[in-house]
């Protein structure tokens, strides 16, 4: 299984936000885009989706920025990836040119099982797990901003 670039960016953004230290100014969406080396519009789209999921809170005004919520820090990565990827099938059996095997295909079910096993392997992990050392210090090093 392969994750979309959108999901990859959203996960990396959440990981970076998870290592913002108490007392540091929150990162802005623009700073997240710069740190992740992606266009601002891509980062903004990912941040908006993360907000809708309740994973990230965006604060406006002086001292504003992006803050990871408690849900964002402790939610299952499997859950988060499912939400970001959607409920789509691994293969498209229907559509403009439907597969002639779709009525009696065993591959579709096997691929669905494999997809669930993929998500199942991510279910026990949280963002806090993903940013434990050695990853956290590397994430902090991705910015020119002074830390701590």
mmCIF file of C-alpha atoms in Angstrom:
data_model
loop_
_atom_site.group_PDB
_atom_site.id
_atom_site.type_symbol
_atom_site.label_atom_id
_atom_site.label_comp_id
_atom_site.label_asym_id
_atom_site.label_seq_id
_atom_site.Cartn_x
_atom_site.Cartn_y
_atom_site.Cartn_z
ATOM 1 C CA UNK A 1 0.000 0.000 0.000
ATOM 2 C CA UNK A 2 1.165 3.503 -0.747
ATOM 3 C CA UNK A 3 0.048 6.625 1.099
ATOM 4 C CA UNK A 4 -0.905 9.744 -0.796
ATOM 5 C CA UNK A 5 1.442 12.729 -0.667
ATOM 6 C CA UNK A 6 -1.312 14.556 1.205
ATOM 7 C CA UNK A 7 -1.350 11.965 4.006
ATOM 8 C CA UNK A 8 2.436 11.910 4.144
ATOM 9 C CA UNK A 9 2.549 15.702 4.491
ATOM 10 C CA UNK A 10 -0.185 15.712 7.134
ATOM 11 C CA UNK A 11 1.623 13.057 9.198
ATOM 12 C CA UNK A 12 4.978 14.836 8.940
ATOM 13 C CA UNK A 13 3.312 18.133 9.894
ATOM 14 C CA UNK A 14 1.707 16.586 12.959
ATOM 15 C CA UNK A 15 5.048 15.062 13.934
ATOM 16 C CA UNK A 16 6.774 18.455 13.668
ATOM 17 C CA UNK A 17 4.053 20.148 15.707
ATOM 18 C CA UNK A 18 4.399 17.425 18.360
ATOM 19 C CA UNK A 19 7.944 18.504 19.203
ATOM 20 C CA UNK A 20 7.201 22.201 19.773
ATOM 21 C CA UNK A 21 8.402 22.806 23.308
ATOM 22 C CA UNK A 22 6.403 24.525 26.026
ATOM 23 C CA UNK A 23 7.240 28.217 25.972
ATOM 24 C CA UNK A 24 8.160 28.231 22.266
ATOM 25 C CA UNK A 25 5.966 30.171 19.877
ATOM 26 C CA UNK A 26 3.679 27.873 17.897
ATOM 27 C CA UNK A 27 4.611 27.276 14.270
ATOM 28 C CA UNK A 28 2.527 28.896 11.554
ATOM 29 C CA UNK A 29 1.262 27.060 8.499
ATOM 30 C CA UNK A 30 3.828 28.953 6.435
ATOM 31 C CA UNK A 31 6.629 27.760 8.736
ATOM 32 C CA UNK A 32 5.384 24.180 8.524
ATOM 33 C CA UNK A 33 5.432 24.465 4.726
ATOM 34 C CA UNK A 34 9.002 25.794 4.806
ATOM 35 C CA UNK A 35 10.207 23.099 7.238
ATOM 36 C CA UNK A 36 8.617 20.346 5.138
ATOM 37 C CA UNK A 37 9.809 21.922 1.857
ATOM 38 C CA UNK A 38 6.343 21.986 0.315
ATOM 39 C CA UNK A 39 4.227 24.768 -1.191
ATOM 40 C CA UNK A 40 2.228 26.776 1.325
ATOM 41 C CA UNK A 41 -1.045 25.808 -0.364
ATOM 42 C CA UNK A 42 -0.317 22.094 0.166
ATOM 43 C CA UNK A 43 0.501 22.631 3.842
ATOM 44 C CA UNK A 44 -2.604 24.784 4.296
ATOM 45 C CA UNK A 45 -4.813 22.065 2.838
ATOM 46 C CA UNK A 46 -3.296 19.438 5.155
ATOM 47 C CA UNK A 47 -3.589 21.716 8.203
ATOM 48 C CA UNK A 48 -7.222 22.459 7.392
ATOM 49 C CA UNK A 49 -8.017 18.744 7.243
ATOM 50 C CA UNK A 50 -6.152 18.144 10.520
ATOM 51 C CA UNK A 51 -8.201 20.937 12.109
ATOM 52 C CA UNK A 52 -11.444 19.333 10.965
ATOM 53 C CA UNK A 53 -10.304 16.061 12.530
ATOM 54 C CA UNK A 54 -9.600 17.848 15.829
ATOM 55 C CA UNK A 55 -5.895 16.983 15.684
ATOM 56 C CA UNK A 56 -4.602 20.545 15.268
ATOM 57 C CA UNK A 57 -5.898 23.820 16.637
ATOM 58 C CA UNK A 58 -5.120 27.052 14.791
ATOM 59 C CA UNK A 59 -4.871 30.114 16.999
ATOM 60 C CA UNK A 60 -5.068 33.591 15.516
ATOM 61 C CA UNK A 61 -3.432 36.820 16.505
ATOM 62 C CA UNK A 62 -0.270 37.636 18.391
ATOM 63 C CA UNK A 63 1.306 34.444 19.666
ATOM 64 C CA UNK A 64 -0.984 32.473 17.391
ATOM 65 C CA UNK A 65 -0.088 29.492 15.303
ATOM 66 C CA UNK A 66 -0.698 25.774 15.145
ATOM 67 C CA UNK A 67 -1.018 23.698 18.286
ATOM 68 C CA UNK A 68 -1.341 19.935 18.445
ATOM 69 C CA UNK A 69 -4.374 18.930 20.506
ATOM 70 C CA UNK A 70 -4.486 16.120 23.034
ATOM 71 C CA UNK A 71 -6.228 14.000 20.409
ATOM 72 C CA UNK A 72 -3.459 14.818 17.956
ATOM 73 C CA UNK A 73 -0.792 13.684 20.377
ATOM 74 C CA UNK A 74 -2.475 10.464 21.513
ATOM 75 C CA UNK A 75 -4.667 9.291 18.625
ATOM 76 C CA UNK A 76 -3.837 6.101 16.817
ATOM 77 C CA UNK A 77 -1.770 6.581 13.676
ATOM 78 C CA UNK A 78 -3.929 3.882 12.080
ATOM 79 C CA UNK A 79 -7.038 5.967 12.787
ATOM 80 C CA UNK A 80 -5.391 9.115 11.484
ATOM 81 C CA UNK A 81 -4.231 7.463 8.256
ATOM 82 C CA UNK A 82 -7.700 5.956 7.704
ATOM 83 C CA UNK A 83 -9.242 9.410 8.136
ATOM 84 C CA UNK A 84 -6.738 11.088 5.821
ATOM 85 C CA UNK A 85 -6.820 8.396 3.134
ATOM 86 C CA UNK A 86 -10.581 7.883 3.161
ATOM 87 C CA UNK A 87 -12.480 4.657 2.672
ATOM 88 C CA UNK A 88 -11.326 4.004 -0.867
ATOM 89 C CA UNK A 89 -10.583 0.543 -2.165
ATOM 90 C CA UNK A 90 -7.029 -0.451 -3.046
ATOM 91 C CA UNK A 91 -8.176 -1.211 -6.595
ATOM 92 C CA UNK A 92 -10.957 0.400 -8.622
ATOM 93 C CA UNK A 93 -13.219 -2.430 -9.719
ATOM 94 C CA UNK A 94 -16.099 -0.190 -10.792
ATOM 95 C CA UNK A 95 -16.223 2.999 -12.816
ATOM 96 C CA UNK A 96 -15.969 3.839 -16.506
ATOM 97 C CA UNK A 97 -14.295 0.541 -17.377
ATOM 98 C CA UNK A 98 -15.469 -1.902 -14.689
ATOM 99 C CA UNK A 99 -13.462 -5.057 -14.152
ATOM 100 C CA UNK A 100 -15.167 -8.076 -15.730
ATOM 101 C CA UNK A 101 -14.214 -10.178 -12.670
ATOM 102 C CA UNK A 102 -15.868 -7.925 -10.087
ATOM 103 C CA UNK A 103 -18.857 -10.216 -9.507
ATOM 104 C CA UNK A 104 -16.690 -13.195 -8.531
ATOM 105 C CA UNK A 105 -13.295 -11.740 -7.700
ATOM 106 C CA UNK A 106 -11.264 -13.007 -4.769
ATOM 107 C CA UNK A 107 -8.477 -10.468 -5.301
ATOM 108 C CA UNK A 108 -10.604 -7.526 -4.143
ATOM 109 C CA UNK A 109 -11.270 -9.155 -0.760
ATOM 110 C CA UNK A 110 -7.630 -10.162 -0.331
ATOM 111 C CA UNK A 111 -6.504 -6.611 -1.065
ATOM 112 C CA UNK A 112 -9.078 -5.229 1.386
ATOM 113 C CA UNK A 113 -7.709 -7.611 4.053
ATOM 114 C CA UNK A 114 -4.152 -6.513 3.257
ATOM 115 C CA UNK A 115 -5.196 -2.863 3.536
ATOM 116 C CA UNK A 116 -6.745 -3.501 6.945
ATOM 117 C CA UNK A 117 -3.595 -5.336 8.070
ATOM 118 C CA UNK A 118 -1.582 -2.278 6.999
ATOM 119 C CA UNK A 119 -3.785 0.023 9.074
ATOM 120 C CA UNK A 120 -3.831 -2.511 11.907
ATOM 121 C CA UNK A 121 -0.031 -2.364 12.128
ATOM 122 C CA UNK A 122 -0.339 1.419 12.624
ATOM 123 C CA UNK A 123 -3.171 1.252 15.182
ATOM 124 C CA UNK A 124 -0.981 0.808 18.291
ATOM 125 C CA UNK A 125 1.240 3.782 17.376
ATOM 126 C CA UNK A 126 0.594 7.395 18.381
ATOM 127 C CA UNK A 127 2.246 10.623 17.297
ATOM 128 C CA UNK A 128 4.000 10.673 20.665
ATOM 129 C CA UNK A 129 5.512 7.275 19.782
ATOM 130 C CA UNK A 130 6.665 8.518 16.388
ATOM 131 C CA UNK A 131 8.489 11.561 17.741
ATOM 132 C CA UNK A 132 10.401 9.737 20.461
ATOM 133 C CA UNK A 133 14.174 9.882 20.160
ATOM 134 C CA UNK A 134 15.936 9.853 17.747
ATOM 135 C CA UNK A 135 13.188 11.379 15.577
ATOM 136 C CA UNK A 136 12.222 14.306 17.835
ATOM 137 C CA UNK A 137 15.644 15.968 17.831
ATOM 138 C CA UNK A 138 15.858 15.606 14.051
ATOM 139 C CA UNK A 139 12.439 17.256 13.693
ATOM 140 C CA UNK A 140 13.575 20.134 15.892
ATOM 141 C CA UNK A 141 16.621 20.558 13.689
ATOM 142 C CA UNK A 142 14.462 21.129 10.619
ATOM 143 C CA UNK A 143 13.908 24.761 11.471
ATOM 144 C CA UNK A 144 16.108 27.839 11.595
ATOM 145 C CA UNK A 145 14.046 29.076 14.529
ATOM 146 C CA UNK A 146 15.888 29.226 17.847
ATOM 147 C CA UNK A 147 14.720 26.484 20.202
ATOM 148 C CA UNK A 148 14.294 26.291 23.952
#
